[in-house]
Coordinates of C-alpha atoms in Angstrom, one line a residue:
M8 CA 13.1 25.3 31.5
Q9 CA 15.5 27.1 33.5
G10 CA 17.4 30.1 32.7
V11 CA 17.4 29.2 29.1
N12 CA 19.1 31.1 26.5
K13 CA 19.6 30.4 22.7
T14 CA 21.7 32.6 20.3
F15 CA 22.1 31.9 16.9
Y16 CA 24.7 33.3 14.7
Q17 CA 24.1 34.4 11.0
R18 CA 26.6 35.0 8.4
Q19 CA 26.0 38.3 6.8
R20 CA 27.2 38.5 3.1
S21 CA 27.6 41.6 1.1
A22 CA 25.9 42.1 -2.3
Y23 CA 29.2 43.4 -3.9
M24 CA 31.3 41.4 -5.7
R25 CA 34.3 43.3 -4.3
D26 CA 33.5 42.2 -0.6
V27 CA 33.6 38.6 -1.6
F28 CA 37.4 37.7 -0.7
K29 CA 37.0 40.1 2.4
N30 CA 34.0 38.0 3.5
L31 CA 35.6 35.0 3.1
F32 CA 38.7 35.8 5.6
R33 CA 36.7 38.1 7.9
P34 CA 33.1 37.2 7.5
R35 CA 30.6 39.3 9.2
V36 CA 28.6 37.7 11.6
R37 CA 25.1 38.9 13.2
E38 CA 24.3 37.6 16.6
I39 CA 20.6 37.0 17.2
R40 CA 19.2 36.4 20.6
A41 CA 16.3 34.0 20.3
L42 CA 15.6 33.6 24.0
Q43 CA 17.1 35.2 26.8
D44 CA 16.8 33.9 30.6
V45 CA 13.8 32.1 29.9
D46 CA 12.3 30.3 33.0
L47 CA 9.1 28.3 32.3
V48 CA 7.4 25.6 34.4
V49 CA 4.4 23.7 33.2
R50 CA 3.1 21.3 35.8
R51 CA 1.4 17.7 34.8
G52 CA -2.3 18.5 33.7
E53 CA -1.7 22.2 32.9
I54 CA -2.7 23.3 29.6
V55 CA -0.5 26.3 28.5
A56 CA -1.2 28.8 25.7
Y57 CA 2.3 30.4 24.4
A58 CA 1.6 33.5 22.3
G59 CA 3.7 36.6 21.5
P60 CA 4.6 38.7 18.4
N61 CA 6.9 37.4 15.6
G62 CA 10.3 37.0 16.6
A63 CA 9.5 36.4 20.2
G64 CA 10.9 33.0 20.4
K65 CA 7.8 30.9 20.4
S66 CA 9.0 28.5 17.8
T67 CA 12.4 28.3 19.1
T68 CA 11.2 27.3 22.8
V69 CA 8.9 24.5 21.0
K70 CA 12.1 23.5 19.2
L71 CA 14.0 23.3 22.6
L72 CA 11.3 21.4 24.3
S73 CA 11.2 18.8 21.3
S74 CA 14.9 18.1 21.1
V75 CA 15.2 19.9 17.7
L76 CA 17.6 22.5 19.3
A77 CA 19.8 22.7 22.2
P78 CA 20.0 25.7 24.5
T79 CA 23.0 27.8 24.2
S80 CA 22.9 27.9 28.1
G81 CA 20.2 27.0 30.8
S82 CA 18.7 23.8 31.3
V83 CA 15.5 21.9 29.6
Q84 CA 13.7 19.3 31.2
A85 CA 10.5 17.9 30.2
L86 CA 8.7 14.5 31.2
G87 CA 11.6 13.9 33.7
M88 CA 14.1 13.8 31.0
D89 CA 16.7 16.2 29.2
P90 CA 15.2 16.2 25.6
M91 CA 18.6 16.5 24.1
R92 CA 20.5 13.9 26.4
D93 CA 17.4 11.1 26.4
R94 CA 16.4 12.0 22.7
V95 CA 15.3 8.8 22.0
A96 CA 13.4 7.9 24.7
Y97 CA 11.9 11.4 25.1
V98 CA 10.8 11.8 21.4
S99 CA 8.8 8.5 21.7
R100 CA 6.5 10.1 24.3
I101 CA 5.8 13.4 22.6
G102 CA 4.1 14.7 19.6
V103 CA 4.8 18.2 18.1
V104 CA 2.7 19.7 15.1
F105 CA 4.7 22.6 13.1
G106 CA 2.3 24.5 10.7
Q107 CA 5.0 24.8 8.1
R108 CA 5.8 21.1 8.4
T109 CA 3.3 18.0 7.8
E110 CA 3.8 14.4 8.2
L111 CA 1.0 13.7 5.6
W112 CA 2.0 12.2 2.3
W113 CA 1.5 14.9 -0.3
D114 CA 0.1 13.0 -3.4
Q115 CA -1.8 10.4 -1.1
P116 CA -4.9 10.4 0.6
V117 CA -4.8 11.5 4.4
S118 CA -6.1 7.9 5.4
A119 CA -2.8 6.4 3.6
S120 CA -0.7 8.6 5.8
F121 CA -2.6 7.3 8.8
E122 CA -2.2 3.8 7.7
W123 CA 1.5 4.2 7.1
K124 CA 2.1 5.7 10.5
R125 CA 0.2 2.6 12.2
V126 CA 2.8 0.4 10.6
V127 CA 5.7 2.5 11.5
W128 CA 4.6 2.8 14.9
D129 CA 3.7 -0.9 15.1
I130 CA 0.4 -0.2 16.6
P131 CA -2.0 -3.1 16.7
Q132 CA -4.9 -3.0 14.4
E133 CA -7.9 -3.1 16.8
R134 CA -6.3 -0.4 18.9
Y135 CA -5.5 1.6 15.5
E136 CA -9.2 1.5 14.8
R137 CA -10.4 2.4 18.0
M138 CA -8.0 5.6 18.1
L139 CA -8.6 6.3 14.6
G140 CA -12.2 6.5 15.3
F141 CA -11.7 8.7 18.3
V142 CA -9.5 11.3 16.3
R143 CA -11.8 11.2 13.3
E144 CA -14.7 12.2 15.4
L145 CA -12.8 14.6 17.7
L146 CA -11.3 16.6 15.1
G147 CA -13.7 16.1 12.5
L148 CA -11.5 14.5 9.8
D149 CA -14.2 12.4 8.0
E150 CA -14.8 15.1 5.4
F151 CA -11.5 14.9 4.3
M152 CA -9.8 11.5 4.9
D153 CA -10.0 10.3 1.4
S154 CA -8.8 13.8 -0.1
L155 CA -5.0 14.2 -1.1
A156 CA -3.1 16.2 1.5
R157 CA -2.0 18.6 -1.2
Q158 CA -5.7 19.6 -1.7
L159 CA -6.5 20.3 1.9
S160 CA -6.5 23.8 3.8
L161 CA -4.0 24.8 6.1
G162 CA -6.5 24.1 9.0
Q163 CA -7.4 20.6 7.4
K164 CA -3.7 19.6 7.4
M165 CA -3.1 20.9 11.0
R166 CA -6.0 18.9 12.2
A167 CA -4.9 15.8 10.2
D168 CA -1.2 16.3 11.7
L169 CA -2.6 16.7 15.1
G170 CA -4.9 13.7 14.5
L171 CA -1.5 11.7 13.9
M172 CA 0.3 13.0 16.9
L173 CA -2.6 12.0 19.0
M174 CA -2.5 8.3 17.4
L175 CA 1.6 8.4 18.3
G176 CA 0.8 8.8 22.2
R177 CA 2.0 6.0 24.5
A178 CA 0.1 2.8 24.5
D179 CA -1.5 3.5 27.7
D180 CA -2.4 6.8 26.7
R181 CA -4.1 5.6 23.7
R182 CA -5.7 2.9 26.0
R183 CA -7.2 5.5 28.1
C184 CA -8.4 7.7 25.3
A185 CA -9.9 4.9 23.0
G186 CA -11.6 3.1 25.7

């Protein structure tokens, strides 16, 4: 990321009925600068922790890097691609886990979500079984693979979602991880 800015515009509404028409023709807008002149370089093989207080722009940064949002100005590059311009190729090579969203089927066992993703992502059965064994052991998923997603704690859901993202990795990455 180089010189990245992200500004949101939030329409302000009055609680008073008398202001309804006024707001219709002259809406009040609040400018929110989520990111201002952010430079971030992460080199291949580096592991980075991105921490800060609420409202510091952490989620916005991740959304820019995962092509969910486009920057207001500046440039974003990852894996040698522009996440917005090369979106289809780019998103096929990344996985992102947001705490408030899950890829798990709410009323199904966790194992059903994994099997569904295998079909959607067209992962060969043998490779799927090797990778599943790897992520189950790595993340300690065995204790709740047969539990309904809605019954899991936030931490368990996060581990299951992370496991799904690890399963999504590129074929050559999956081979390297799964042996």
